[in-house]
Backbone as CSV, one residue per row, in Angstrom:
resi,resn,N_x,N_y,N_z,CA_x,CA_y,CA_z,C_x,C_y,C_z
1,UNK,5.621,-18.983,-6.656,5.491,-17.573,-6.330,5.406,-16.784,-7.629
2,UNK,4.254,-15.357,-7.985,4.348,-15.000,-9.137,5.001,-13.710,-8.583
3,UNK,4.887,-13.022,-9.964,5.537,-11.705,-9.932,5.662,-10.893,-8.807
4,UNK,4.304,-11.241,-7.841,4.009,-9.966,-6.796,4.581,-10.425,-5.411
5,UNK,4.559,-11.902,-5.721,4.803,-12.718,-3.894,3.307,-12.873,-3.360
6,UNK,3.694,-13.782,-2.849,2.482,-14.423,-2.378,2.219,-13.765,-0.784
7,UNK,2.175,-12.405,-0.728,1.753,-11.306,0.521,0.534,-10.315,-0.653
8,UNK,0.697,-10.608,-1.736,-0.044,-9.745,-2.758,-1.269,-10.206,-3.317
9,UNK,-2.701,-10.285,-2.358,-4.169,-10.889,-2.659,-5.302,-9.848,-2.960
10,UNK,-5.043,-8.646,-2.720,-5.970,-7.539,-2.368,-5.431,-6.225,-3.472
11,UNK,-6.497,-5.785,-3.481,-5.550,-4.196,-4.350,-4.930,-3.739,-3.503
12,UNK,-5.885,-3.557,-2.633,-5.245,-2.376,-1.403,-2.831,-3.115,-1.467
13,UNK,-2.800,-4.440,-1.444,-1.884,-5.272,-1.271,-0.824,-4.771,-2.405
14,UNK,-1.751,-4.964,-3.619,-1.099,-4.464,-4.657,-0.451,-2.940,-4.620
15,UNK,-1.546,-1.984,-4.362,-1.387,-0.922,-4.045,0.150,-0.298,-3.328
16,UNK,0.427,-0.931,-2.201,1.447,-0.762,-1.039,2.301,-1.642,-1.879
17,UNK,2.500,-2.784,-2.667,3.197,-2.866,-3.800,3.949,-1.987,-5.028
18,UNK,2.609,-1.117,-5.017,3.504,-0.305,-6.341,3.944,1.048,-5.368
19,UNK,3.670,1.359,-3.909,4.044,2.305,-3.335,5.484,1.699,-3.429
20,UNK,5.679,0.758,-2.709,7.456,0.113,-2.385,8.629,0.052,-3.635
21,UNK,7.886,0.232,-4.750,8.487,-0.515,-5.958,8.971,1.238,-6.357
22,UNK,7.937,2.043,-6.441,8.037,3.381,-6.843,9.118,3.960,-5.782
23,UNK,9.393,3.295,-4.726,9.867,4.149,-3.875,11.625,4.171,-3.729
24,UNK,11.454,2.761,-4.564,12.471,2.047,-4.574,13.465,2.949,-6.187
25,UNK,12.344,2.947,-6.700,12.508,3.721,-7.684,13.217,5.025,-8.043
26,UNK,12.534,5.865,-7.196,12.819,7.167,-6.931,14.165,6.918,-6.219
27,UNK,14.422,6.421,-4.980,16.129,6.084,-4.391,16.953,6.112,-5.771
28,UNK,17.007,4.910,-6.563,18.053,4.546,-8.208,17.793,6.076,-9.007
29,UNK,16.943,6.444,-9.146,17.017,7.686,-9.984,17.806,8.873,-9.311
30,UNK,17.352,9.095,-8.252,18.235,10.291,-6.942,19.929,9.902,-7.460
31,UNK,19.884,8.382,-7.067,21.473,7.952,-7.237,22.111,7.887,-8.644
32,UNK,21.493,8.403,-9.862,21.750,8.217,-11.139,21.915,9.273,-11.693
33,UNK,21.075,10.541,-11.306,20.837,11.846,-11.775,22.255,12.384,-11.833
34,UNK,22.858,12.242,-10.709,24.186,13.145,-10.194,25.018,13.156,-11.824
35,UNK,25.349,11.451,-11.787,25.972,10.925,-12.892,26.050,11.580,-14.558
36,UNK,24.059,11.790,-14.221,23.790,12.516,-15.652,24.188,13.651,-15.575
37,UNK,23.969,14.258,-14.871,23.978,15.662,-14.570,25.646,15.872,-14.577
38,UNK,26.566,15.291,-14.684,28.348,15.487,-14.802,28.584,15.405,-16.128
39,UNK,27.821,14.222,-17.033,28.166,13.879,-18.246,27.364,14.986,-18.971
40,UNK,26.228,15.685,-18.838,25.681,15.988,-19.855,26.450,17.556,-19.828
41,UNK,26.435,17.749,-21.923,27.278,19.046,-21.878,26.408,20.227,-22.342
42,UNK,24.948,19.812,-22.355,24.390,20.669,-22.823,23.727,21.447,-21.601
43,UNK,23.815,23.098,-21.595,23.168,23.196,-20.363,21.764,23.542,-20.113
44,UNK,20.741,23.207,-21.251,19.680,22.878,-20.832,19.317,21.901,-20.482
45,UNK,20.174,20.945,-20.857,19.844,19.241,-20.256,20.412,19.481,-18.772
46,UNK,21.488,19.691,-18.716,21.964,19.521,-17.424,21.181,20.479,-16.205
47,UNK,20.610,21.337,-16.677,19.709,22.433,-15.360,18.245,21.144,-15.613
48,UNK,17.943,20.737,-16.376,16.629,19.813,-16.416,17.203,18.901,-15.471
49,UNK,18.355,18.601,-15.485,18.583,16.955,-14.751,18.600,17.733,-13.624
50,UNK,19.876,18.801,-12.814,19.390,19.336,-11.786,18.379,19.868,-11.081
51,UNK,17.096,20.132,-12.040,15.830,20.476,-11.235,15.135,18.977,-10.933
52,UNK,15.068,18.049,-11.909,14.398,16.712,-11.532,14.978,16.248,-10.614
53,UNK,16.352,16.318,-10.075,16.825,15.860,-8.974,16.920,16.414,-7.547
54,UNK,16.235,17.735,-7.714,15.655,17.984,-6.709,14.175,17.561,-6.065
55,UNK,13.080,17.783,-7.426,12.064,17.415,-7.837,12.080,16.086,-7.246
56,UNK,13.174,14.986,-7.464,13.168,13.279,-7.033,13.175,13.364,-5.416
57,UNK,13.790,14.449,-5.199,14.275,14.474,-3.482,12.996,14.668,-3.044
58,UNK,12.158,15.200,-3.501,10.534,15.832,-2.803,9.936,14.785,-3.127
59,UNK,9.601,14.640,-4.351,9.035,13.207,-4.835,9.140,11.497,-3.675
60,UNK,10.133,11.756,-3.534,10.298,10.496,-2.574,9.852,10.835,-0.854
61,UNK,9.893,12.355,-0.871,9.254,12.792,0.689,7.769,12.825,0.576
62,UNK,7.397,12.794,-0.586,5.842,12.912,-1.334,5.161,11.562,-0.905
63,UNK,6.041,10.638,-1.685,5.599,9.276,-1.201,5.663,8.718,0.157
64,UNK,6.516,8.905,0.921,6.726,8.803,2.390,5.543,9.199,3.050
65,UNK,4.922,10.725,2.401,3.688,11.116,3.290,2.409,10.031,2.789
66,UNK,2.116,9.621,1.409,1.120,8.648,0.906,1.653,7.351,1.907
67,UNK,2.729,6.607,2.217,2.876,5.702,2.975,2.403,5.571,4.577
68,UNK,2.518,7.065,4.864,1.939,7.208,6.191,0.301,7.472,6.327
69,UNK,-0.221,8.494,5.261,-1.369,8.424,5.284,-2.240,6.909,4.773
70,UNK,-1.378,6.083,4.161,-2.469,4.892,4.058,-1.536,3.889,5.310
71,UNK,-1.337,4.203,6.465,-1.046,3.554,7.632,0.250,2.487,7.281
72,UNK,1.023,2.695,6.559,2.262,2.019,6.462,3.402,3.047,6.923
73,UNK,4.440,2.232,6.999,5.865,2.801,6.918,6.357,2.719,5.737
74,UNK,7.428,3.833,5.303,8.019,3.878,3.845,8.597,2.462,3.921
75,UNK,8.568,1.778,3.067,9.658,0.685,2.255,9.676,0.337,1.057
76,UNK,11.147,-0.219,0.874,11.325,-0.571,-0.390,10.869,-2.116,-0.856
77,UNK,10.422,-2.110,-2.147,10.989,-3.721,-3.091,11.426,-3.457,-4.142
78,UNK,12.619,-3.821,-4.285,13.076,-3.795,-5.827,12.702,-3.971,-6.861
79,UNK,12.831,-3.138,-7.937,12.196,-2.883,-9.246,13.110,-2.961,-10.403
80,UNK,12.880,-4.451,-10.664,13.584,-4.891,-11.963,13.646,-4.287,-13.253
81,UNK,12.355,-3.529,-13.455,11.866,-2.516,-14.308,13.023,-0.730,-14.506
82,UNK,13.071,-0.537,-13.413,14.089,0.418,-13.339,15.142,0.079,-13.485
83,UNK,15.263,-0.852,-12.774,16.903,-1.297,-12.786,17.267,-1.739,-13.849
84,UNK,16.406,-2.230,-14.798,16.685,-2.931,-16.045,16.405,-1.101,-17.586
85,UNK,16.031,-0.011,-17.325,15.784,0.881,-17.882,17.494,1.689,-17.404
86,UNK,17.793,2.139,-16.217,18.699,2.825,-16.049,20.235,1.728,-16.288
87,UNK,20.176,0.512,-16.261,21.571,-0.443,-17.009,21.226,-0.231,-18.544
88,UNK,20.074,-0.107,-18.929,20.215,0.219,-20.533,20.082,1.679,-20.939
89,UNK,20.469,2.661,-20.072,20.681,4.056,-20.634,22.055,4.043,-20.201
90,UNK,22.125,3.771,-19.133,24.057,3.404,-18.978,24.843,2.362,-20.097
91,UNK,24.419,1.910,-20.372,25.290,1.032,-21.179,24.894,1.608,-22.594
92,UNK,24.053,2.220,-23.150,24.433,3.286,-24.219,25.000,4.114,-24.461
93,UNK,24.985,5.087,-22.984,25.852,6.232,-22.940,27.388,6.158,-23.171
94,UNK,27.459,4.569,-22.455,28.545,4.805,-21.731,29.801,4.276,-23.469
95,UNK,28.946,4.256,-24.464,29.967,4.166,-25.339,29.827,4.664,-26.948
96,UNK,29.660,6.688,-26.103,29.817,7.034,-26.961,30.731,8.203,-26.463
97,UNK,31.681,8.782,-27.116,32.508,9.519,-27.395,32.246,11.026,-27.781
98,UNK,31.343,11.113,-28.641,30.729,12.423,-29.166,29.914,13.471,-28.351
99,UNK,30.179,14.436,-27.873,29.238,14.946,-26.871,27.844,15.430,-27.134
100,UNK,27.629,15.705,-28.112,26.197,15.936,-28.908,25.151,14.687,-28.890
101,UNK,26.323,13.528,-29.210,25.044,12.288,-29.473,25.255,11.488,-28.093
102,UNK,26.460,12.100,-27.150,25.997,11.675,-25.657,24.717,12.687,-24.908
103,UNK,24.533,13.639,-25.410,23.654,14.461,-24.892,22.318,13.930,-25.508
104,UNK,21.580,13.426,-26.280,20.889,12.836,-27.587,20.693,11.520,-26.337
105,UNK,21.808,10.879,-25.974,21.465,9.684,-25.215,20.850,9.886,-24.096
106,UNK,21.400,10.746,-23.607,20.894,10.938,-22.162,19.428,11.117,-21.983
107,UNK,19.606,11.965,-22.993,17.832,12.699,-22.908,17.007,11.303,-22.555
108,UNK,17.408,10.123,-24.357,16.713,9.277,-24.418,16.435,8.311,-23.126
109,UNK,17.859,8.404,-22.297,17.422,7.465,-20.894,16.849,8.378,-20.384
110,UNK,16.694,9.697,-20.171,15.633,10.052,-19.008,14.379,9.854,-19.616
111,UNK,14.310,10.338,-20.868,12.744,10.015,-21.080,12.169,8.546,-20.785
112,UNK,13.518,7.382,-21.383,12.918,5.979,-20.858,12.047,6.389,-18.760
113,UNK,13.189,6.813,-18.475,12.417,6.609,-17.122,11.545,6.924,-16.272
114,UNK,11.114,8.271,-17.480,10.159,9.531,-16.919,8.719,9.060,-17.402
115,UNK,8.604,8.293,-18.855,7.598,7.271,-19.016,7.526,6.410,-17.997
116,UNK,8.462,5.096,-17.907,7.754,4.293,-16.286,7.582,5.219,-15.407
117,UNK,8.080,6.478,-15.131,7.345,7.001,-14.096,6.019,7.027,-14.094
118,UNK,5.210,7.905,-14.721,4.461,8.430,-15.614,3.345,7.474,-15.764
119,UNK,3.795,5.815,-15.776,2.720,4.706,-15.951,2.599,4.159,-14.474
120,UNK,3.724,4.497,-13.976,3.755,3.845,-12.322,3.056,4.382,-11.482
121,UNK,2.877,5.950,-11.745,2.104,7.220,-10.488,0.416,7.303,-11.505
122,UNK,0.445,7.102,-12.290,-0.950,7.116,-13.393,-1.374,5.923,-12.967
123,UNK,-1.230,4.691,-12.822,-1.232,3.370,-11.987,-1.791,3.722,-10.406
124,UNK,-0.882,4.296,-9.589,-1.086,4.076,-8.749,-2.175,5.361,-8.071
125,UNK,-2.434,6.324,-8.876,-3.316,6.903,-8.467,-4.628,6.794,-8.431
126,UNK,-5.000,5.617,-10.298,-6.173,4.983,-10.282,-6.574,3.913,-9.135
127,UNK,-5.357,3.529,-8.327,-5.761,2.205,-7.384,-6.067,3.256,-6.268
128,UNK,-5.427,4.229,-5.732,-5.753,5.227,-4.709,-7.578,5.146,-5.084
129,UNK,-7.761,6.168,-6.082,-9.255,6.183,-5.868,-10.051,4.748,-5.805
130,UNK,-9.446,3.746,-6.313,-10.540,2.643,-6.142,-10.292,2.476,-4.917
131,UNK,-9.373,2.372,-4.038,-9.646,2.129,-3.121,-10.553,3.357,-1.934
132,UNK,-10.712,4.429,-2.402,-11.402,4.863,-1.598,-9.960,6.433,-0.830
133,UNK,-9.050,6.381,-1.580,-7.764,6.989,-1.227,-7.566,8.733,-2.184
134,UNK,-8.635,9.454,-1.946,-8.501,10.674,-2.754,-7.532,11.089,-1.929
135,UNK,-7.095,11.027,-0.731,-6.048,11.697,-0.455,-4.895,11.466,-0.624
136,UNK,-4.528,9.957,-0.743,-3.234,9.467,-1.600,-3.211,10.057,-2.954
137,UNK,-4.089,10.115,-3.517,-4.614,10.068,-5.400,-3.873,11.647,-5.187
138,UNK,-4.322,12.634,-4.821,-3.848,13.914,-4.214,-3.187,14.300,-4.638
139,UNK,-2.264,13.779,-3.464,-0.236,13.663,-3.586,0.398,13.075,-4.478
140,UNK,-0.392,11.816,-5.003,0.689,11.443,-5.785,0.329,12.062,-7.330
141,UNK,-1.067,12.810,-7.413,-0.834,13.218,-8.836,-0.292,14.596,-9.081
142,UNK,0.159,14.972,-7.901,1.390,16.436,-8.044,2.508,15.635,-8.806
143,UNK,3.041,14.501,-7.831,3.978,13.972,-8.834,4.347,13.264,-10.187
144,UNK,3.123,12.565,-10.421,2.684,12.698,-12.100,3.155,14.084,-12.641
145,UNK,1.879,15.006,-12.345,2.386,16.223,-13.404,4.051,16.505,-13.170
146,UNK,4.460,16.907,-12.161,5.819,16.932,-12.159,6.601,16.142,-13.795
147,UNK,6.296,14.517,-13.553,7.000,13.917,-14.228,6.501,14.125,-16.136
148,UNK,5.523,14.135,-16.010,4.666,14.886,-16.968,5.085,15.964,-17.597
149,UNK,5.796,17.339,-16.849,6.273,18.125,-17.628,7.350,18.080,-17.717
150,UNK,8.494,16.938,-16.749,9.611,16.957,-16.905,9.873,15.872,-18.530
151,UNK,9.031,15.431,-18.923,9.248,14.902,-20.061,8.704,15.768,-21.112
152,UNK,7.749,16.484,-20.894,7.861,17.653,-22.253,9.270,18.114,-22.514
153,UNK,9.917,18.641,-21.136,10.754,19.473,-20.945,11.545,18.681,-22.303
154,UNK,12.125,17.563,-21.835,13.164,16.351,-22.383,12.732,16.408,-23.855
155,UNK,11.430,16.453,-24.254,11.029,16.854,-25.764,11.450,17.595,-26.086
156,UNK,11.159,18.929,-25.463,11.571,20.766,-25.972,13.116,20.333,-26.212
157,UNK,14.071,19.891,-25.601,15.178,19.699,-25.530,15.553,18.769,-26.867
158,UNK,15.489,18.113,-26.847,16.178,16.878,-27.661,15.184,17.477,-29.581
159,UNK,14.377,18.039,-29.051,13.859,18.698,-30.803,14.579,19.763,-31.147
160,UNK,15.430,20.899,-30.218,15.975,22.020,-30.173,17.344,21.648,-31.085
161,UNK,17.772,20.621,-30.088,18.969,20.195,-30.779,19.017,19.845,-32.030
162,UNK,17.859,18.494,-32.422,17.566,17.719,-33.584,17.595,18.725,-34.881
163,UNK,17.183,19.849,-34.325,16.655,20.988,-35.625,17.493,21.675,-35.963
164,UNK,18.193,22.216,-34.775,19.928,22.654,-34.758,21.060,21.985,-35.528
165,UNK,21.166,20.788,-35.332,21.686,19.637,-35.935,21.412,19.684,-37.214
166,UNK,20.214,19.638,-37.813,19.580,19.470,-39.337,19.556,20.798,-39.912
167,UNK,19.830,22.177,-39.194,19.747,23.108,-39.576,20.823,23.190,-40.415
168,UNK,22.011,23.050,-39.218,23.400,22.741,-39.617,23.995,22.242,-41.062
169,UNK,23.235,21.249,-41.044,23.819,20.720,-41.839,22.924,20.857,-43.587
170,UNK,22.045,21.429,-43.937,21.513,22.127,-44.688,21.778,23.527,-45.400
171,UNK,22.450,23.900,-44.353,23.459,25.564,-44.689,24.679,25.029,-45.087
C-alpha cells in the first residue's frame, strides 16, 4: 500500500483525498488555536489567532459545501503532515519561559501551518479545475486568500516585534 491507499487511481480519487486530509486538517487547527490564543501575550498575535479561528470555523463549513458539491459527504483521513507540524510548534513552545520569544514561537508555528495550508488549497484548487470543478476551485480559493493574508498578517507581526526588539536594544 503507498502513501494514498490503494482506493487512490484517478485524480478525481486523489482530489477527495486532499479534500479529507484538509478537512481533517482544519478539525487539529480549530482544536489548537484556543491553546494559542491563551498562551500568546501579545495582543496582536492573539486577535490574529482569534480571527483565524473563526476564519477555521467557516473554512471547514467552506469545505463541507466543496464535498457536497463534488457529490461526497464531508470526511476525514488523517494528516501526518499536520499532525507532525502542530507536535513541532508544541514542543517548541512548550519550553520556553520568556514571553516575547514564546510569542516569536508561536507566530513561527502558525506560519508553519498557514504555509501547508496555502500548498494544500493551491493544490487542491489546481486539481478542481483539471477536473472540470470551477465551482469547487471557487470556494476553495476564498480560502487560500484567507490563509494567504493570514500569513502576511503573521509577517506584519513577528517584523513589528523583531524591529522593536533591535530597536531596543540599540538605544
Amino acid at each position: 500500500m503507498g502513501i494514498f491507499g490503494s482506493t487512490t487511481h484517478t485524480l478525481d480519487d486523489l482530489f477527495v483525498h486532499g479534500l479529507k486530509t484538509i478537512y481533517y486538517a482544519e478539525r487539529q487547527i480549530a482544536e489548537t488555536l484556543p491553546k494559542m490564543i491563551d498562551m500568546a501575550t501579545n495582543p496582536d498575535l492573539r486577535s490574529g489567532f482569534e480571527q483565524h479561528l473563526r476564519e477555521t470555523e467557516n473554512q471547514r463549513t467552506r469545505l463541507e459545501q466543496v464535498f457536497q458539491m463534488h457529490g461526497r459527504q464531508p470526511d476525514e483521513t488523517t494528516c501526518p503532515a499536520i499532525d507532525g507540524i502542530i507536535k513541532a510548534a508544541n514542543s517548541t513552545a512548550s519550553d520556553i519561559d520568556d514571553k516575547q520569544v514564546l510569542d516569536a514561537a508561536l507566530a513561527y508555528g502558525a506560519q508553519m501551518v498557514e504555509h501547508y495550508e496555502i500548498a494544500q488549497y493551491g493544490t487542491l484548487i489546481a486539481w478542481a479545475r483539471e477536473l472540470g470543478r470551477e465551482d469547487c476551485a471557487s470556494v476553495l480559493s476564498d480560502t487560500l486568500a484567507e490563509e494567504k493574508a493570514t500569513d502576511e498578517k503573521l509577517t506584519r507581526i513577528a517584523e513589528a516585534r523583531i524591529n522593536r526588539a533591535a530597536e531596543m536594544k540599540a538605544g
